[in-house]
Structure formats: structure tokens, C-alpha cells
PDB file of C-alpha atoms in Angstrom:
ATOM      1  CA  UNK A   1     110.885  97.524  77.564  1.00 40.00           C
ATOM      2  CA  UNK A   2     107.787  99.536  78.876  1.00 44.00           C
ATOM      3  CA  UNK A   3     108.257  98.007  82.414  1.00 43.00           C
ATOM      4  CA  UNK A   4     111.481  99.693  82.922  1.00 51.00           C
ATOM      5  CA  UNK A   5     110.181 103.305  83.151  1.00 62.00           C
ATOM      6  CA  UNK A   6     111.939 105.440  85.858  1.00 78.00           C
ATOM      7  CA  UNK A   7     110.327 105.474  88.795  1.00 90.00           C
ATOM      8  CA  UNK A   8     109.553 109.746  89.809  1.00 94.00           C
ATOM      9  CA  UNK A   9     106.911 109.389  91.966  1.00 95.00           C
ATOM     10  CA  UNK A  10     106.909 109.696  95.409  1.00 95.00           C
TER      11      UNK A  10
ATOM     12  CA  UNK B   1     103.765 116.908  85.895  1.00 90.00           C
ATOM     13  CA  UNK B   2     100.975 117.394  85.367  1.00 96.00           C
ATOM     14  CA  UNK B   3      97.829 118.580  87.541  1.00 97.00           C
ATOM     15  CA  UNK B   4      96.486 115.194  89.784  1.00 98.00           C
ATOM     16  CA  UNK B   5     100.182 114.366  90.501  1.00 97.00           C
ATOM     17  CA  UNK B   6     100.969 118.028  91.806  1.00 98.00           C
ATOM     18  CA  UNK B   7      97.586 118.015  93.492  1.00 98.00           C
ATOM     19  CA  UNK B   8      97.612 114.475  94.751  1.00 98.00           C
ATOM     20  CA  UNK B   9     101.017 115.558  95.985  1.00 98.00           C
ATOM     21  CA  UNK B  10     100.330 118.649  98.425  1.00 98.00           C
ATOM     22  CA  UNK B  11      97.188 116.649  99.401  1.00 98.00           C
ATOM     23  CA  UNK B  12     100.001 114.237 100.953  1.00 98.00           C
ATOM     24  CA  UNK B  13     101.936 116.941 101.945  1.00 98.00           C
ATOM     25  CA  UNK B  14      99.162 118.347 103.884  1.00 98.00           C
ATOM     26  CA  UNK B  15      97.816 115.626 105.785  1.00 97.00           C
ATOM     27  CA  UNK B  16     100.945 115.175 106.384  1.00 97.00           C
ATOM     28  CA  UNK B  17     101.486 118.868 107.827  1.00 96.00           C
ATOM     29  CA  UNK B  18      97.564 118.754 109.237  1.00 96.00           C
ATOM     30  CA  UNK B  19      99.190 115.137 111.544  1.00 96.00           C
ATOM     31  CA  UNK B  20     102.075 117.294 112.376  1.00 96.00           C
ATOM     32  CA  UNK B  21      99.582 120.735 113.523  1.00 94.00           C
ATOM     33  CA  UNK B  22      97.263 118.502 115.563  1.00 95.00           C
ATOM     34  CA  UNK B  23     100.788 117.140 117.577  1.00 96.00           C
ATOM     35  CA  UNK B  24     102.650 120.244 117.733  1.00 94.00           C
ATOM     36  CA  UNK B  25     100.128 122.663 118.530  1.00 94.00           C
ATOM     37  CA  UNK B  26      97.335 120.775 120.088  1.00 95.00           C
ATOM     38  CA  UNK B  27     100.464 117.921 121.063  1.00 96.00           C
ATOM     39  CA  UNK B  28      97.850 115.269 121.488  1.00 96.00           C
ATOM     40  CA  UNK B  29      98.083 112.396 119.117  1.00 96.00           C
ATOM     41  CA  UNK B  30      94.550 111.021 120.078  1.00 95.00           C
ATOM     42  CA  UNK B  31      92.844 108.376 117.281  1.00 94.00           C
ATOM     43  CA  UNK B  32      96.649 108.164 115.980  1.00 96.00           C
ATOM     44  CA  UNK B  33      97.208 105.439 114.719  1.00 97.00           C
ATOM     45  CA  UNK B  34     100.878 105.138 115.648  1.00 98.00           C
ATOM     46  CA  UNK B  35     101.446 101.216 113.422  1.00 98.00           C
ATOM     47  CA  UNK B  36      99.976 103.172 110.707  1.00 97.00           C
ATOM     48  CA  UNK B  37     102.550 105.784 111.382  1.00 98.00           C
ATOM     49  CA  UNK B  38     105.330 102.449 112.128  1.00 98.00           C
ATOM     50  CA  UNK B  39     104.049 101.544 108.469  1.00 98.00           C
ATOM     51  CA  UNK B  40     104.782 104.721 106.017  1.00 98.00           C
ATOM     52  CA  UNK B  41     107.921 104.902 108.367  1.00 98.00           C
ATOM     53  CA  UNK B  42     108.992 101.663 107.287  1.00 98.00           C
ATOM     54  CA  UNK B  43     107.510 101.831 103.057  1.00 98.00           C
ATOM     55  CA  UNK B  44     108.913 105.468 102.906  1.00 98.00           C
ATOM     56  CA  UNK B  45     112.392 103.960 104.093  1.00 98.00           C
ATOM     57  CA  UNK B  46     112.398 100.901 101.589  1.00 98.00           C
ATOM     58  CA  UNK B  47     111.068 103.050  98.373  1.00 97.00           C
ATOM     59  CA  UNK B  48     113.285 106.449  99.195  1.00 97.00           C
ATOM     60  CA  UNK B  49     116.147 104.104  99.113  1.00 96.00           C
ATOM     61  CA  UNK B  50     116.502 105.654  95.249  1.00 94.00           C
ATOM     62  CA  UNK B  51     117.909 108.536  96.729  1.00 95.00           C
ATOM     63  CA  UNK B  52     121.369 107.477  97.409  1.00 90.00           C
ATOM     64  CA  UNK B  53     120.982 106.197  93.313  1.00 92.00           C
ATOM     65  CA  UNK B  54     119.077 107.706  91.498  1.00 92.00           C
ATOM     66  CA  UNK B  55     118.736 111.551  91.714  1.00 93.00           C
ATOM     67  CA  UNK B  56     115.139 112.681  89.333  1.00 94.00           C
ATOM     68  CA  UNK B  57     114.550 116.742  90.348  1.00 95.00           C
ATOM     69  CA  UNK B  58     114.772 118.919  93.344  1.00 97.00           C
ATOM     70  CA  UNK B  59     111.554 118.526  93.702  1.00 97.00           C
ATOM     71  CA  UNK B  60     111.573 115.029  93.512  1.00 97.00           C
ATOM     72  CA  UNK B  61     114.633 114.330  96.392  1.00 97.00           C
ATOM     73  CA  UNK B  62     112.974 117.468  98.531  1.00 97.00           C
ATOM     74  CA  UNK B  63     109.407 116.088  98.960  1.00 98.00           C
ATOM     75  CA  UNK B  64     111.166 112.369  99.822  1.00 98.00           C
ATOM     76  CA  UNK B  65     113.250 113.848 102.718  1.00 98.00           C
ATOM     77  CA  UNK B  66     110.224 115.077 103.986  1.00 97.00           C
ATOM     78  CA  UNK B  67     108.202 112.151 104.196  1.00 98.00           C
ATOM     79  CA  UNK B  68     110.994 110.667 105.489  1.00 97.00           C
ATOM     80  CA  UNK B  69     111.671 113.150 107.731  1.00 97.00           C
ATOM     81  CA  UNK B  70     107.897 113.599 108.319  1.00 97.00           C
ATOM     82  CA  UNK B  71     107.178 110.192 109.002  1.00 97.00           C
ATOM     83  CA  UNK B  72     109.169 109.119 111.714  1.00 97.00           C
ATOM     84  CA  UNK B  73     109.747 112.039 113.672  1.00 97.00           C
ATOM     85  CA  UNK B  74     105.017 110.955 114.661  1.00 97.00           C
ATOM     86  CA  UNK B  75     107.202 107.780 115.318  1.00 98.00           C
ATOM     87  CA  UNK B  76     109.091 109.598 117.717  1.00 97.00           C
ATOM     88  CA  UNK B  77     106.801 112.382 118.824  1.00 97.00           C
ATOM     89  CA  UNK B  78     103.796 109.807 119.275  1.00 97.00           C
ATOM     90  CA  UNK B  79     106.115 106.923 121.392  1.00 97.00           C
ATOM     91  CA  UNK B  80     108.339 109.003 122.967  1.00 97.00           C
ATOM     92  CA  UNK B  81     107.309 112.500 123.426  1.00 97.00           C
ATOM     93  CA  UNK B  82     106.362 112.624 127.249  1.00 96.00           C
ATOM     94  CA  UNK B  83     103.736 114.272 126.815  1.00 97.00           C
ATOM     95  CA  UNK B  84     101.812 113.878 123.674  1.00 97.00           C
ATOM     96  CA  UNK B  85     102.307 109.838 123.854  1.00 96.00           C
ATOM     97  CA  UNK B  86      99.900 110.544 126.792  1.00 96.00           C
ATOM     98  CA  UNK B  87      97.164 110.709 124.672  1.00 96.00           C
ATOM     99  CA  UNK B  88      98.322 107.989 122.496  1.00 96.00           C
ATOM    100  CA  UNK B  89      95.122 105.817 122.319  1.00 93.00           C
ATOM    101  CA  UNK B  90      97.448 102.152 123.626  1.00 94.00           C
ATOM    102  CA  UNK B  91      94.510 100.152 124.985  1.00 95.00           C
ATOM    103  CA  UNK B  92      92.334 101.069 120.995  1.00 95.00           C
ATOM    104  CA  UNK B  93      95.651 100.460 118.813  1.00 96.00           C
ATOM    105  CA  UNK B  94      95.412  96.959 119.011  1.00 95.00           C
ATOM    106  CA  UNK B  95      95.411  96.124 114.496  1.00 95.00           C
ATOM    107  CA  UNK B  96      98.791  93.769 114.156  1.00 95.00           C
ATOM    108  CA  UNK B  97     100.278  95.006 111.746  1.00 94.00           C
ATOM    109  CA  UNK B  98     103.820  93.229 111.902  1.00 92.00           C
ATOM    110  CA  UNK B  99     101.555  90.085 110.136  1.00 94.00           C
ATOM    111  CA  UNK B 100     100.758  92.696 107.281  1.00 96.00           C
ATOM    112  CA  UNK B 101     104.701  92.868 105.996  1.00 97.00           C
ATOM    113  CA  UNK B 102     104.875  89.519 105.838  1.00 96.00           C
ATOM    114  CA  UNK B 103     102.660  88.680 103.463  1.00 97.00           C
ATOM    115  CA  UNK B 104     103.999  91.607 101.319  1.00 98.00           C
ATOM    116  CA  UNK B 105     107.316  90.946 101.578  1.00 98.00           C
ATOM    117  CA  UNK B 106     107.048  87.790 100.275  1.00 98.00           C
ATOM    118  CA  UNK B 107     104.593  89.380  96.710  1.00 98.00           C
ATOM    119  CA  UNK B 108     107.934  91.980  96.386  1.00 98.00           C
ATOM    120  CA  UNK B 109     109.848  88.921  96.330  1.00 98.00           C
ATOM    121  CA  UNK B 110     107.427  87.554  93.626  1.00 98.00           C
ATOM    122  CA  UNK B 111     106.297  90.308  91.802  1.00 97.00           C
ATOM    123  CA  UNK B 112     108.415  92.589  90.971  1.00 96.00           C
ATOM    124  CA  UNK B 113     109.604  95.084  88.238  1.00 93.00           C
ATOM    125  CA  UNK B 114     113.292  93.140  88.348  1.00 94.00           C
ATOM    126  CA  UNK B 115     115.044  90.475  90.927  1.00 96.00           C
ATOM    127  CA  UNK B 116     117.248  93.191  92.244  1.00 96.00           C
ATOM    128  CA  UNK B 117     117.700  94.083  95.980  1.00 96.00           C
ATOM    129  CA  UNK B 118     116.005  98.157  95.359  1.00 95.00           C
ATOM    130  CA  UNK B 119     113.043  96.677  92.623  1.00 96.00           C
ATOM    131  CA  UNK B 120     111.871  94.264  96.099  1.00 97.00           C
ATOM    132  CA  UNK B 121     112.390  97.017  97.995  1.00 97.00           C
ATOM    133  CA  UNK B 122     110.426  99.343  95.732  1.00 97.00           C
ATOM    134  CA  UNK B 123     107.619  96.921  95.028  1.00 97.00           C
ATOM    135  CA  UNK B 124     107.585  95.857  98.786  1.00 98.00           C
ATOM    136  CA  UNK B 125     106.672  99.667  99.864  1.00 98.00           C
ATOM    137  CA  UNK B 126     104.109 100.059  97.441  1.00 97.00           C
ATOM    138  CA  UNK B 127     102.408  96.473  98.782  1.00 98.00           C
ATOM    139  CA  UNK B 128     102.927  97.883 102.412  1.00 98.00           C
ATOM    140  CA  UNK B 129     102.066 101.210 101.504  1.00 97.00           C
ATOM    141  CA  UNK B 130      98.447  99.843 100.144  1.00 97.00           C
ATOM    142  CA  UNK B 131      97.424  98.012 103.246  1.00 97.00           C
ATOM    143  CA  UNK B 132      99.245 101.154 105.762  1.00 97.00           C
ATOM    144  CA  UNK B 133      96.018 102.294 106.626  1.00 95.00           C
ATOM    145  CA  UNK B 134      94.229  99.517 108.366  1.00 95.00           C
ATOM    146  CA  UNK B 135      94.915 100.611 111.849  1.00 95.00           C
ATOM    147  CA  UNK B 136      93.896 103.672 111.244  1.00 95.00           C
ATOM    148  CA  UNK B 137      90.705 102.934 109.947  1.00 93.00           C
ATOM    149  CA  UNK B 138      90.418  99.905 112.271  1.00 92.00           C
ATOM    150  CA  UNK B 139      91.504 102.805 115.227  1.00 93.00           C
ATOM    151  CA  UNK B 140      88.753 105.037 113.838  1.00 91.00           C
ATOM    152  CA  UNK B 141      85.723 102.947 113.503  1.00 89.00           C
ATOM    153  CA  UNK B 142      86.679 102.209 117.020  1.00 90.00           C
ATOM    154  CA  UNK B 143      86.648 105.405 118.662  1.00 87.00           C
ATOM    155  CA  UNK B 144      83.451 107.314 120.059  1.00 76.00           C
ATOM    156  CA  UNK B 145      84.181 111.145 118.613  1.00 78.00           C
ATOM    157  CA  UNK B 146      86.305 111.535 115.664  1.00 86.00           C
ATOM    158  CA  UNK B 147      87.916 114.806 116.295  1.00 91.00           C
ATOM    159  CA  UNK B 148      88.035 117.328 113.316  1.00 89.00           C
ATOM    160  CA  UNK B 149      92.199 117.163 112.062  1.00 92.00           C
ATOM    161  CA  UNK B 150      91.786 113.051 112.558  1.00 93.00           C
ATOM    162  CA  UNK B 151      88.957 113.071 110.089  1.00 93.00           C
ATOM    163  CA  UNK B 152      90.566 115.373 107.831  1.00 94.00           C
ATOM    164  CA  UNK B 153      93.633 113.706 108.327  1.00 95.00           C
ATOM    165  CA  UNK B 154      92.357 110.501 106.599  1.00 94.00           C
ATOM    166  CA  UNK B 155      90.188 112.695 104.568  1.00 95.00           C
ATOM    167  CA  UNK B 156      93.491 114.165 102.678  1.00 96.00           C
ATOM    168  CA  UNK B 157      95.588 111.242 102.334  1.00 96.00           C
ATOM    169  CA  UNK B 158      92.341 109.250 101.007  1.00 95.00           C
ATOM    170  CA  UNK B 159      92.224 112.630  98.317  1.00 96.00           C
ATOM    171  CA  UNK B 160      95.626 112.251  97.410  1.00 97.00           C
ATOM    172  CA  UNK B 161      95.530 108.292  96.974  1.00 96.00           C
ATOM    173  CA  UNK B 162      92.166 108.916  95.075  1.00 96.00           C
ATOM    174  CA  UNK B 163      94.126 111.567  93.041  1.00 97.00           C
ATOM    175  CA  UNK B 164      97.128 109.997  91.856  1.00 97.00           C
ATOM    176  CA  UNK B 165      94.381 107.196  90.252  1.00 97.00           C
ATOM    177  CA  UNK B 166      93.851 110.407  87.717  1.00 97.00           C
ATOM    178  CA  UNK B 167      97.660 110.996  87.529  1.00 97.00           C
ATOM    179  CA  UNK B 168      98.295 107.114  86.198  1.00 96.00           C
ATOM    180  CA  UNK B 169      95.365 107.696  84.122  1.00 96.00           C
ATOM    181  CA  UNK B 170      96.492 111.582  82.251  1.00 96.00           C
ATOM    182  CA  UNK B 171     100.021 110.261  81.749  1.00 95.00           C
ATOM    183  CA  UNK B 172      99.771 106.498  80.702  1.00 94.00           C
ATOM    184  CA  UNK B 173      96.707 108.121  77.758  1.00 94.00           C
ATOM    185  CA  UNK B 174      99.328 110.815  77.609  1.00 94.00           C
ATOM    186  CA  UNK B 175     102.533 109.565  77.823  1.00 92.00           C
ATOM    187  CA  UNK B 176     104.172 106.008  75.946  1.00 87.00           C
ATOM    188  CA  UNK B 177     106.451 103.995  78.093  1.00 84.00           C
ATOM    189  CA  UNK B 178     104.911 104.577  80.480  1.00 89.00           C
ATOM    190  CA  UNK B 179     102.920 101.254  82.518  1.00 89.00           C
ATOM    191  CA  UNK B 180     103.634 100.913  86.134  1.00 92.00           C
ATOM    192  CA  UNK B 181     101.331  97.707  86.629  1.00 94.00           C
ATOM    193  CA  UNK B 182     102.892  97.007  90.249  1.00 96.00           C
ATOM    194  CA  UNK B 183     101.926 101.038  90.933  1.00 96.00           C
ATOM    195  CA  UNK B 184      99.010 100.603  89.909  1.00 96.00           C
ATOM    196  CA  UNK B 185      97.890  97.767  90.815  1.00 97.00           C
ATOM    197  CA  UNK B 186      98.473  98.359  94.527  1.00 97.00           C
ATOM    198  CA  UNK B 187      97.745 101.985  94.369  1.00 96.00           C
ATOM    199  CA  UNK B 188      93.760 100.992  93.197  1.00 96.00           C
ATOM    200  CA  UNK B 189      93.331  98.363  96.086  1.00 95.00           C
ATOM    201  CA  UNK B 190      94.674 101.142  97.971  1.00 95.00           C
ATOM    202  CA  UNK B 191      92.006 104.195  97.613  1.00 95.00           C
ATOM    203  CA  UNK B 192      89.242 101.420  96.796  1.00 94.00           C
ATOM    204  CA  UNK B 193      89.553 100.901 100.768  1.00 93.00           C
ATOM    205  CA  UNK B 194      89.174 104.348 101.300  1.00 92.00           C
ATOM    206  CA  UNK B 195      86.228 104.384  99.421  1.00 91.00           C
ATOM    207  CA  UNK B 196      84.073 103.087 102.845  1.00 87.00           C
ATOM    208  CA  UNK B 197      85.536 106.736 105.416  1.00 89.00           C
ATOM    209  CA  UNK B 198      84.792 108.704 102.158  1.00 90.00           C
ATOM    210  CA  UNK B 199      81.068 107.830 102.370  1.00 89.00           C
ATOM    211  CA  UNK B 200      80.874 108.195 105.947  1.00 87.00           C
ATOM    212  CA  UNK B 201      83.059 111.634 105.877  1.00 88.00           C
ATOM    213  CA  UNK B 202      80.321 112.523 103.318  1.00 88.00           C
ATOM    214  CA  UNK B 203      77.632 112.274 105.190  1.00 89.00           C
ATOM    215  CA  UNK B 204      78.234 113.578 108.591  1.00 87.00           C
ATOM    216  CA  UNK B 205      79.039 116.592 105.914  1.00 87.00           C
ATOM    217  CA  UNK B 206      75.895 117.157 104.164  1.00 88.00           C
ATOM    218  CA  UNK B 207      74.530 116.241 107.550  1.00 88.00           C
ATOM    219  CA  UNK B 208      76.203 118.437 109.359  1.00 86.00           C
ATOM    220  CA  UNK B 209      76.504 116.144 112.460  1.00 87.00           C
ATOM    221  CA  UNK B 210      79.603 115.358 113.621  1.00 87.00           C
ATOM    222  CA  UNK B 211      81.846 112.000 111.919  1.00 88.00           C
ATOM    223  CA  UNK B 212      81.382 108.687 113.421  1.00 85.00           C
ATOM    224  CA  UNK B 213      81.658 105.493 112.426  1.00 86.00           C
ATOM    225  CA  UNK B 214      79.110 102.326 112.700  1.00 83.00           C
ATOM    226  CA  UNK B 215      80.454  99.699 114.470  1.00 74.00           C
TER     227      UNK B 215
END
């Protein structure tokens, strides 16, 4: 799904 | 990484450096809210639990370690350093910050990207970060004389948040599958909390007078 984008922000 | 994200991270880093400079060289934490600093230490501890599970980049790992280490050491200095702690405005810094944590936890249990421990903690850290500046803003309003470093610290933190909003807009239009509703909504709420401070900061800068917030 769209919501599972990687959390690459701090 | 786009320019807004990098500039946002750098202003965040500078805000921490300004605070450490004040604490280390002037040996003072006057005007700084320990309540806000404690909340930030909790925010980074709960958000960066993925240090152990997900590797993103060396940059990402180093920045996470810097924000974790600096937030925890600032709290330590304000509580325990024999000189620094004397400058802490304890009587003015009365915001009941732990009361912010329960609603954030409940919200995180209800609204998260996935109902797992890491995801709930991640959502909690975002909700808590959105309101973590409140004790600091209340303290600023109570402090008669806001020194330059404290003003710059809050300005840099606000700039970091505003740049992250620009970064999200940029990423939304340039990347496929880039959607983070929880981050966006809590981030925008957080940025709006700085609007009032920005207004008075630029007024004082424009008129070349010392920053003072209305009571």
C-alpha cells in the first residue's frame, strides 16, 4: 500500500 | 535527498549546536525549558528504535545518533551539571509536560500506520514532537529578557519544521508512493505552533529591538 513507504526522514 | 530536507536537517543540527554552545561555553541554560528538552529526549528515543531494525544510510544513522545523544546530554546538563543547573528557570518552567504524553500515546494506539510496537512508538513520537515545543514557548512568554541564543535556538527549530513541510510538498510531487499522513498532519500542526513566535521574532528584528513576547 501507499502507506508503507520507507521512513527515511529524521 | 532534496535541498529542503537537507536544509531542514542542517537547521535542526544548528539549533542543537546553538543550545550546546550556550550550555558548554556560557554554562547557562537560562530561558531553556527542561520540560521541552525532556520531551525531545523521549521523542527521539521512541522514534529511532528502528536504528536496531532498519538501515537506511550512514547519514541517517549518524544524524539519529547525534539527535539522540545531544537531547539526552542536554537533559543531563540541565538536571545534574553543578553550574549549568543553577541557571535553570525552575519556577517559571511549570508546564505539566507529562500530561501531554498520555493523549499522544492514546492517539498513537488509535492512529498508526500499522498496529505493531515500533509503528505505535513511531506515531507516538510524531504526536509528541508536535506539542513538545509548548513548554518552551510558555517559558519564553514568561521570561522578561529573551537572550539572543535562546531566540536563535527557537527560530532554528521553527525553520527546521517549516523546511520539512517544503520537503514533503517537494517529495509528494516528485516521488511515487510517497504518502505519510501521520507525519504531515502532526508536522503541520507543529509548524503552526511556531507562527506566533516567528511573527514577534521578525517584528523585533525589523525594528531592531530586543525580543519580548506579549504576556
